[in-house]
Amino acid sequence: GIQVEQSPPDLILQEGANSTLRCNFSDSVNNLQWFHQNPWGQLINLFYIPSGTKQNGRLSATTVATERYSLLYISSSQTTDSGVYFCATFNTNAGKSTFGDGTTLTVKP
Amino acid sequence: DSGVTQTPKHLITATGQRVTLRCSPRSGDLSVYWYQQSLDQGLQFLIQYYNGEERAKGNILERFSAQQFPDLHSELNLSSLELGDSALYFCASSVALTGASSGNTIYFGEGSWLTVV
């Protein structure tokens, strides 16, 4: 199956700092999404981004499908950004999905 | 609020027992997914249904089964429970089969916390 690797595994930032999270995937996908799991366990969809670049407020994401990676940018981080960020890929036809192990982000005030 | 409803939110049960987790997808979504999140296994895809039919199977144990009903709600049945089945179980839904159309965003429910004692 598809392998999904996220880096870094852990990230500690001071409030206001910027960060880049990376997701590498081992095979072609036509559905890639980024999620944020908050400290209460809720999984919130951030971006559906199989290719290209999208922005939503302080967050943006870029996927280069031909090179099999995606990046999530967080600018001017806030303590509420803390949690685990997952990227997930979905096989073209089979529907099986694979989540990375996540990046645990801690933003300190 | 994602629009995906899961019940119960918390459940404590004994080893060997059977439980049923319920999921109502977002209005209009035909595809339902089940995931298990445990500390040592991360987020694991279990199974997907689309409009009542099983469409993809992941790491689902034989002790577990699921179905999607005509009204599109889904149930995940977990039987002969073991301590290692303690986890957060997520249901998610999307409009179409994953990847079958652009913009097929997947939305997650808040999860059902299962503790097996």
PDB file of C-alpha atoms in Angstrom:
ATOM      1  CA  GLY A   1       0.000   0.000   0.000  1.00  0.00           C
ATOM      2  CA  ILE A   2       0.857   3.645  -0.091  1.00  0.00           C
ATOM      3  CA  GLN A   3       3.337   4.872   2.491  1.00  0.00           C
ATOM      4  CA  VAL A   4       2.884   8.307   4.007  1.00  0.00           C
ATOM      5  CA  GLU A   5       5.677   9.941   5.933  1.00  0.00           C
ATOM      6  CA  GLN A   6       5.355  13.171   7.837  1.00  0.00           C
ATOM      7  CA  SER A   7       8.060  15.357   9.200  1.00  0.00           C
ATOM      8  CA  PRO A   8       9.012  16.579  11.649  1.00  0.00           C
ATOM      9  CA  PRO A   9       7.342  14.287  14.183  1.00  0.00           C
ATOM     10  CA  ASP A  10       7.365  17.007  16.820  1.00  0.00           C
ATOM     11  CA  LEU A  11       7.603  20.756  16.606  1.00  0.00           C
ATOM     12  CA  ILE A  12       7.690  23.330  19.377  1.00  0.00           C
ATOM     13  CA  LEU A  13       7.208  26.957  18.459  1.00  0.00           C
ATOM     14  CA  GLN A  14       6.894  30.257  20.171  1.00  0.00           C
ATOM     15  CA  GLU A  15       3.669  32.089  19.473  1.00  0.00           C
ATOM     16  CA  GLY A  16       4.010  34.188  16.343  1.00  0.00           C
ATOM     17  CA  ALA A  17       6.532  31.924  14.630  1.00  0.00           C
ATOM     18  CA  ASN A  18       6.049  30.317  11.234  1.00  0.00           C
ATOM     19  CA  SER A  19       6.399  26.634  10.416  1.00  0.00           C
ATOM     20  CA  THR A  20       6.362  24.176   7.546  1.00  0.00           C
ATOM     21  CA  LEU A  21       5.133  20.613   7.860  1.00  0.00           C
ATOM     22  CA  ARG A  22       5.938  18.068   5.202  1.00  0.00           C
ATOM     23  CA  CYS A  23       4.134  14.991   3.906  1.00  0.00           C
ATOM     24  CA  ASN A  24       5.766  12.543   1.491  1.00  0.00           C
ATOM     25  CA  PHE A  25       3.752   9.821  -0.177  1.00  0.00           C
ATOM     26  CA  SER A  26       5.000   6.811  -2.055  1.00  0.00           C
ATOM     27  CA  ASP A  27       2.570   6.523  -4.949  1.00  0.00           C
ATOM     28  CA  SER A  28       0.215   8.529  -7.083  1.00  0.00           C
ATOM     29  CA  VAL A  29      -2.894   9.750  -5.364  1.00  0.00           C
ATOM     30  CA  ASN A  30      -5.720  11.943  -6.517  1.00  0.00           C
ATOM     31  CA  ASN A  31      -6.974  12.838  -3.094  1.00  0.00           C
ATOM     32  CA  LEU A  32      -4.779  14.280  -0.381  1.00  0.00           C
ATOM     33  CA  GLN A  33      -6.047  16.087   2.676  1.00  0.00           C
ATOM     34  CA  TRP A  34      -4.604  17.780   5.713  1.00  0.00           C
ATOM     35  CA  PHE A  35      -6.294  17.494   9.080  1.00  0.00           C
ATOM     36  CA  HIS A  36      -5.777  19.046  12.481  1.00  0.00           C
ATOM     37  CA  GLN A  37      -6.551  16.999  15.567  1.00  0.00           C
ATOM     38  CA  ASN A  38      -7.076  19.304  18.500  1.00  0.00           C
ATOM     39  CA  PRO A  39      -6.286  18.368  22.098  1.00  0.00           C
ATOM     40  CA  TRP A  40      -9.879  17.180  22.548  1.00  0.00           C
ATOM     41  CA  GLY A  41      -9.454  14.607  19.798  1.00  0.00           C
ATOM     42  CA  GLN A  42     -11.527  16.299  17.118  1.00  0.00           C
ATOM     43  CA  LEU A  43     -10.264  15.836  13.567  1.00  0.00           C
ATOM     44  CA  ILE A  44     -10.827  18.944  11.522  1.00  0.00           C
ATOM     45  CA  ASN A  45     -10.366  19.066   7.802  1.00  0.00           C
ATOM     46  CA  LEU A  46      -7.960  21.812   6.786  1.00  0.00           C
ATOM     47  CA  PHE A  47      -7.393  21.325   3.078  1.00  0.00           C
ATOM     48  CA  TYR A  48      -8.403  19.064   0.266  1.00  0.00           C
ATOM     49  CA  ILE A  49      -5.346  19.496  -1.942  1.00  0.00           C
ATOM     50  CA  PRO A  50      -4.439  16.766  -4.425  1.00  0.00           C
ATOM     51  CA  SER A  51      -2.352  19.324  -6.316  1.00  0.00           C
ATOM     52  CA  GLY A  52      -1.588  23.016  -6.394  1.00  0.00           C
ATOM     53  CA  THR A  53      -1.742  25.598  -3.643  1.00  0.00           C
ATOM     54  CA  LYS A  54      -4.536  26.734  -1.380  1.00  0.00           C
ATOM     55  CA  GLN A  55      -4.714  29.292   1.381  1.00  0.00           C
ATOM     56  CA  ASN A  56      -7.080  29.697   4.278  1.00  0.00           C
ATOM     57  CA  GLY A  57      -6.199  32.535   6.603  1.00  0.00           C
ATOM     58  CA  ARG A  58      -2.865  31.845   8.276  1.00  0.00           C
ATOM     59  CA  LEU A  59      -2.696  28.364   6.809  1.00  0.00           C
ATOM     60  CA  SER A  60      -1.709  27.389   3.325  1.00  0.00           C
ATOM     61  CA  ALA A  61      -0.853  24.134   1.627  1.00  0.00           C
ATOM     62  CA  THR A  62       0.970  23.095  -1.495  1.00  0.00           C
ATOM     63  CA  THR A  63       0.995  19.683  -3.121  1.00  0.00           C
ATOM     64  CA  VAL A  64       3.420  18.742  -5.881  1.00  0.00           C
ATOM     65  CA  ALA A  65       1.828  15.535  -7.060  1.00  0.00           C
ATOM     66  CA  THR A  66       4.538  14.713  -9.598  1.00  0.00           C
ATOM     67  CA  GLU A  67       7.123  14.766  -6.828  1.00  0.00           C
ATOM     68  CA  ARG A  68       4.816  13.128  -4.287  1.00  0.00           C
ATOM     69  CA  TYR A  69       4.918  15.591  -1.468  1.00  0.00           C
ATOM     70  CA  SER A  70       2.744  18.136   0.206  1.00  0.00           C
ATOM     71  CA  LEU A  71       3.579  21.015   2.512  1.00  0.00           C
ATOM     72  CA  LEU A  72       1.458  22.721   5.141  1.00  0.00           C
ATOM     73  CA  TYR A  73       2.478  26.230   6.126  1.00  0.00           C
ATOM     74  CA  ILE A  74       1.386  27.829   9.368  1.00  0.00           C
ATOM     75  CA  SER A  75       2.164  31.491   9.746  1.00  0.00           C
ATOM     76  CA  SER A  76       1.993  33.645  12.873  1.00  0.00           C
ATOM     77  CA  SER A  77       1.222  30.575  14.958  1.00  0.00           C
ATOM     78  CA  GLN A  78      -1.153  30.802  17.903  1.00  0.00           C
ATOM     79  CA  THR A  79      -1.544  28.572  20.934  1.00  0.00           C
ATOM     80  CA  THR A  80      -4.811  27.289  19.463  1.00  0.00           C
ATOM     81  CA  ASP A  81      -2.812  25.819  16.573  1.00  0.00           C
ATOM     82  CA  SER A  82      -1.418  23.215  18.958  1.00  0.00           C
ATOM     83  CA  GLY A  83      -2.343  19.643  18.258  1.00  0.00           C
ATOM     84  CA  VAL A  84      -1.475  16.965  15.749  1.00  0.00           C
ATOM     85  CA  TYR A  85      -1.454  17.614  12.031  1.00  0.00           C
ATOM     86  CA  PHE A  86      -2.117  14.675   9.761  1.00  0.00           C
ATOM     87  CA  CYS A  87      -1.934  14.301   6.063  1.00  0.00           C
ATOM     88  CA  ALA A  88      -3.919  11.509   4.476  1.00  0.00           C
ATOM     89  CA  THR A  89      -3.863  10.084   1.010  1.00  0.00           C
ATOM     90  CA  PHE A  90      -6.518   8.132  -0.792  1.00  0.00           C
ATOM     91  CA  ASN A  91      -5.904   5.518  -3.452  1.00  0.00           C
ATOM     92  CA  THR A  92      -7.120   6.436  -6.893  1.00  0.00           C
ATOM     93  CA  ASN A  93      -9.806   3.822  -7.171  1.00  0.00           C
ATOM     94  CA  ALA A  94      -9.806   1.544  -4.173  1.00  0.00           C
ATOM     95  CA  GLY A  95     -10.853   4.128  -1.651  1.00  0.00           C
ATOM     96  CA  LYS A  96      -8.367   2.904   0.918  1.00  0.00           C
ATOM     97  CA  SER A  97      -6.863   5.730   2.851  1.00  0.00           C
ATOM     98  CA  THR A  98      -3.560   6.070   4.605  1.00  0.00           C
ATOM     99  CA  PHE A  99      -2.742   8.543   7.305  1.00  0.00           C
ATOM    100  CA  GLY A 100       0.733   9.654   8.200  1.00  0.00           C
ATOM    101  CA  ASP A 101       1.894   9.405  11.790  1.00  0.00           C
ATOM    102  CA  GLY A 102       1.305  13.110  12.220  1.00  0.00           C
ATOM    103  CA  THR A 103       3.290  16.115  13.360  1.00  0.00           C
ATOM    104  CA  THR A 104       2.662  17.143  16.947  1.00  0.00           C
ATOM    105  CA  LEU A 105       2.778  20.912  17.157  1.00  0.00           C
ATOM    106  CA  THR A 106       3.083  22.750  20.448  1.00  0.00           C
ATOM    107  CA  VAL A 107       2.808  26.522  20.368  1.00  0.00           C
ATOM    108  CA  LYS A 108       3.970  28.201  23.529  1.00  0.00           C
ATOM    109  CA  PRO A 109       2.688  31.625  24.612  1.00  0.00           C
TER     110      PRO A 109
ATOM    111  CA  ASP B   1     -19.578  20.938  13.668  1.00  0.00           C
ATOM    112  CA  SER B   2     -18.710  18.673  10.724  1.00  0.00           C
ATOM    113  CA  GLY B   3     -22.249  17.365  10.362  1.00  0.00           C
ATOM    114  CA  VAL B   4     -21.155  13.774  11.019  1.00  0.00           C
ATOM    115  CA  THR B   5     -22.782  12.409  14.171  1.00  0.00           C
ATOM    116  CA  GLN B   6     -21.387   9.545  16.177  1.00  0.00           C
ATOM    117  CA  THR B   7     -22.877   7.815  19.193  1.00  0.00           C
ATOM    118  CA  PRO B   8     -22.033   7.018  21.867  1.00  0.00           C
ATOM    119  CA  LYS B   9     -19.281   9.513  22.624  1.00  0.00           C
ATOM    120  CA  HIS B  10     -17.850   7.392  25.417  1.00  0.00           C
ATOM    121  CA  LEU B  11     -18.221   3.713  26.175  1.00  0.00           C
ATOM    122  CA  ILE B  12     -16.672   1.496  28.822  1.00  0.00           C
ATOM    123  CA  THR B  13     -17.157  -2.225  28.530  1.00  0.00           C
ATOM    124  CA  ALA B  14     -15.593  -5.464  29.684  1.00  0.00           C
ATOM    125  CA  THR B  15     -13.428  -7.867  27.745  1.00  0.00           C
ATOM    126  CA  GLY B  16     -15.383 -10.394  25.732  1.00  0.00           C
ATOM    127  CA  GLN B  17     -18.356  -8.092  25.278  1.00  0.00           C
ATOM    128  CA  ARG B  18     -19.855  -6.724  22.071  1.00  0.00           C
ATOM    129  CA  VAL B  19     -20.606  -3.090  21.278  1.00  0.00           C
ATOM    130  CA  THR B  20     -22.153  -1.188  18.403  1.00  0.00           C
ATOM    131  CA  LEU B  21     -21.016   2.254  17.333  1.00  0.00           C
ATOM    132  CA  ARG B  22     -23.351   4.341  15.273  1.00  0.00           C
ATOM    133  CA  CYS B  23     -22.692   6.989  12.654  1.00  0.00           C
ATOM    134  CA  SER B  24     -24.938   9.381  10.762  1.00  0.00           C
ATOM    135  CA  PRO B  25     -23.154  10.932   7.790  1.00  0.00           C
ATOM    136  CA  ARG B  26     -23.533  14.522   6.652  1.00  0.00           C
ATOM    137  CA  SER B  27     -26.703  15.192   4.753  1.00  0.00           C
ATOM    138  CA  GLY B  28     -26.191  14.180   1.142  1.00  0.00           C
ATOM    139  CA  ASP B  29     -23.008  12.173   1.725  1.00  0.00           C
ATOM    140  CA  LEU B  30     -23.136   8.658   0.330  1.00  0.00           C
ATOM    141  CA  SER B  31     -19.744   7.419   1.469  1.00  0.00           C
ATOM    142  CA  VAL B  32     -19.000   6.406   5.049  1.00  0.00           C
ATOM    143  CA  TYR B  33     -15.608   5.480   6.435  1.00  0.00           C
ATOM    144  CA  TRP B  34     -14.559   3.978   9.751  1.00  0.00           C
ATOM    145  CA  TYR B  35     -11.187   4.541  11.378  1.00  0.00           C
ATOM    146  CA  GLN B  36      -9.538   3.396  14.565  1.00  0.00           C
ATOM    147  CA  GLN B  37      -7.065   5.573  16.413  1.00  0.00           C
ATOM    148  CA  SER B  38      -4.995   3.974  19.117  1.00  0.00           C
ATOM    149  CA  LEU B  39      -1.816   5.181  20.768  1.00  0.00           C
ATOM    150  CA  ASP B  40       0.399   2.510  19.256  1.00  0.00           C
ATOM    151  CA  GLN B  41      -1.212   2.156  15.807  1.00  0.00           C
ATOM    152  CA  GLY B  42      -2.058   5.706  14.888  1.00  0.00           C
ATOM    153  CA  LEU B  43      -5.034   6.340  12.615  1.00  0.00           C
ATOM    154  CA  GLN B  44      -5.974   3.145  10.821  1.00  0.00           C
ATOM    155  CA  PHE B  45      -8.530   2.860   8.047  1.00  0.00           C
ATOM    156  CA  LEU B  46     -10.980   0.070   8.763  1.00  0.00           C
ATOM    157  CA  ILE B  47     -13.666   0.013   6.100  1.00  0.00           C
ATOM    158  CA  GLN B  48     -15.610   2.151   3.643  1.00  0.00           C
ATOM    159  CA  TYR B  49     -19.183   1.930   2.429  1.00  0.00           C
ATOM    160  CA  TYR B  50     -20.739   3.740  -0.479  1.00  0.00           C
ATOM    161  CA  ASN B  51     -24.496   3.918  -0.831  1.00  0.00           C
ATOM    162  CA  GLY B  52     -24.973   0.742   1.156  1.00  0.00           C
ATOM    163  CA  GLU B  53     -22.219  -1.331  -0.408  1.00  0.00           C
ATOM    164  CA  GLU B  54     -18.817  -2.165   0.976  1.00  0.00           C
ATOM    165  CA  ARG B  55     -16.204  -0.512  -1.251  1.00  0.00           C
ATOM    166  CA  ALA B  56     -12.868  -0.783   0.507  1.00  0.00           C
ATOM    167  CA  LYS B  57     -11.445  -2.705   3.403  1.00  0.00           C
ATOM    168  CA  GLY B  58      -8.440  -1.815   5.459  1.00  0.00           C
ATOM    169  CA  ASN B  59      -7.063  -3.244   8.659  1.00  0.00           C
ATOM    170  CA  ILE B  60     -10.351  -4.434  10.055  1.00  0.00           C
ATOM    171  CA  LEU B  61     -10.267  -7.448  12.335  1.00  0.00           C
ATOM    172  CA  GLU B  62     -12.567 -10.401  11.727  1.00  0.00           C
ATOM    173  CA  ARG B  63     -14.166  -9.683  15.116  1.00  0.00           C
ATOM    174  CA  PHE B  64     -15.318  -6.360  13.718  1.00  0.00           C
ATOM    175  CA  SER B  65     -18.030  -5.833  11.162  1.00  0.00           C
ATOM    176  CA  ALA B  66     -19.871  -2.899   9.714  1.00  0.00           C
ATOM    177  CA  GLN B  67     -22.819  -2.091   7.544  1.00  0.00           C
ATOM    178  CA  GLN B  68     -24.490   0.893   5.946  1.00  0.00           C
ATOM    179  CA  PHE B  69     -28.256   1.006   5.997  1.00  0.00           C
ATOM    180  CA  PRO B  70     -30.680   2.304   3.339  1.00  0.00           C
ATOM    181  CA  ASP B  71     -30.971   5.614   5.194  1.00  0.00           C
ATOM    182  CA  LEU B  72     -27.138   5.809   4.866  1.00  0.00           C
ATOM    183  CA  HIS B  73     -26.357   5.637   8.557  1.00  0.00           C
ATOM    184  CA  SER B  74     -23.697   3.115   9.443  1.00  0.00           C
ATOM    185  CA  GLU B  75     -22.884   0.874  12.367  1.00  0.00           C
ATOM    186  CA  LEU B  76     -19.600  -0.645  13.414  1.00  0.00           C
ATOM    187  CA  ASN B  77     -19.931  -3.791  15.489  1.00  0.00           C
ATOM    188  CA  LEU B  78     -17.059  -4.836  17.686  1.00  0.00           C
ATOM    189  CA  SER B  79     -17.262  -8.265  19.307  1.00  0.00           C
ATOM    190  CA  SER B  80     -15.194 -10.429  21.653  1.00  0.00           C
ATOM    191  CA  LEU B  81     -13.567  -7.241  22.806  1.00  0.00           C
ATOM    192  CA  GLU B  82      -9.991  -7.264  24.009  1.00  0.00           C
ATOM    193  CA  LEU B  83      -8.035  -4.721  26.001  1.00  0.00           C
ATOM    194  CA  GLY B  84      -6.169  -3.762  22.842  1.00  0.00           C
ATOM    195  CA  ASP B  85      -9.397  -2.676  21.179  1.00  0.00           C
ATOM    196  CA  SER B  86      -9.513   0.362  23.428  1.00  0.00           C
ATOM    197  CA  ALA B  87      -9.271   3.275  21.054  1.00  0.00           C
ATOM    198  CA  LEU B  88     -10.989   6.256  19.550  1.00  0.00           C
ATOM    199  CA  TYR B  89     -13.207   5.159  16.676  1.00  0.00           C
ATOM    200  CA  PHE B  90     -13.978   7.717  14.010  1.00  0.00           C
ATOM    201  CA  CYS B  91     -16.617   7.762  11.380  1.00  0.00           C
ATOM    202  CA  ALA B  92     -16.193  10.032   8.378  1.00  0.00           C
ATOM    203  CA  SER B  93     -18.281  10.793   5.341  1.00  0.00           C
ATOM    204  CA  SER B  94     -17.908  12.278   1.899  1.00  0.00           C
ATOM    205  CA  VAL B  95     -20.128  12.986  -1.052  1.00  0.00           C
ATOM    206  CA  ALA B  96     -18.598  10.504  -3.455  1.00  0.00           C
ATOM    207  CA  LEU B  97     -16.151   7.683  -3.655  1.00  0.00           C
ATOM    208  CA  THR B  98     -12.779   9.010  -2.642  1.00  0.00           C
ATOM    209  CA  GLY B  99     -10.981  10.377  -5.645  1.00  0.00           C
ATOM    210  CA  ALA B 100     -13.935   9.789  -7.899  1.00  0.00           C
ATOM    211  CA  SER B 101     -14.548  13.476  -8.184  1.00  0.00           C
ATOM    212  CA  SER B 102     -12.677  16.614  -7.418  1.00  0.00           C
ATOM    213  CA  GLY B 103     -13.403  18.353  -4.194  1.00  0.00           C
ATOM    214  CA  ASN B 104     -14.301  15.138  -2.434  1.00  0.00           C
ATOM    215  CA  THR B 105     -13.540  16.352   1.041  1.00  0.00           C
ATOM    216  CA  ILE B 106     -13.869  13.929   3.901  1.00  0.00           C
ATOM    217  CA  TYR B 107     -15.411  15.102   7.149  1.00  0.00           C
ATOM    218  CA  PHE B 108     -14.919  13.381  10.470  1.00  0.00           C
ATOM    219  CA  GLY B 109     -17.258  12.940  13.375  1.00  0.00           C
ATOM    220  CA  GLU B 110     -16.094  13.606  16.922  1.00  0.00           C
ATOM    221  CA  GLY B 111     -15.367   9.964  17.533  1.00  0.00           C
ATOM    222  CA  SER B 112     -16.440   7.321  19.993  1.00  0.00           C
ATOM    223  CA  TRP B 113     -14.051   6.667  22.848  1.00  0.00           C
ATOM    224  CA  LEU B 114     -14.073   2.962  23.646  1.00  0.00           C
ATOM    225  CA  THR B 115     -12.430   1.671  26.787  1.00  0.00           C
ATOM    226  CA  VAL B 116     -12.262  -2.071  27.335  1.00  0.00           C
ATOM    227  CA  VAL B 117     -11.549  -3.089  30.921  1.00  0.00           C
TER     228      VAL B 117
END
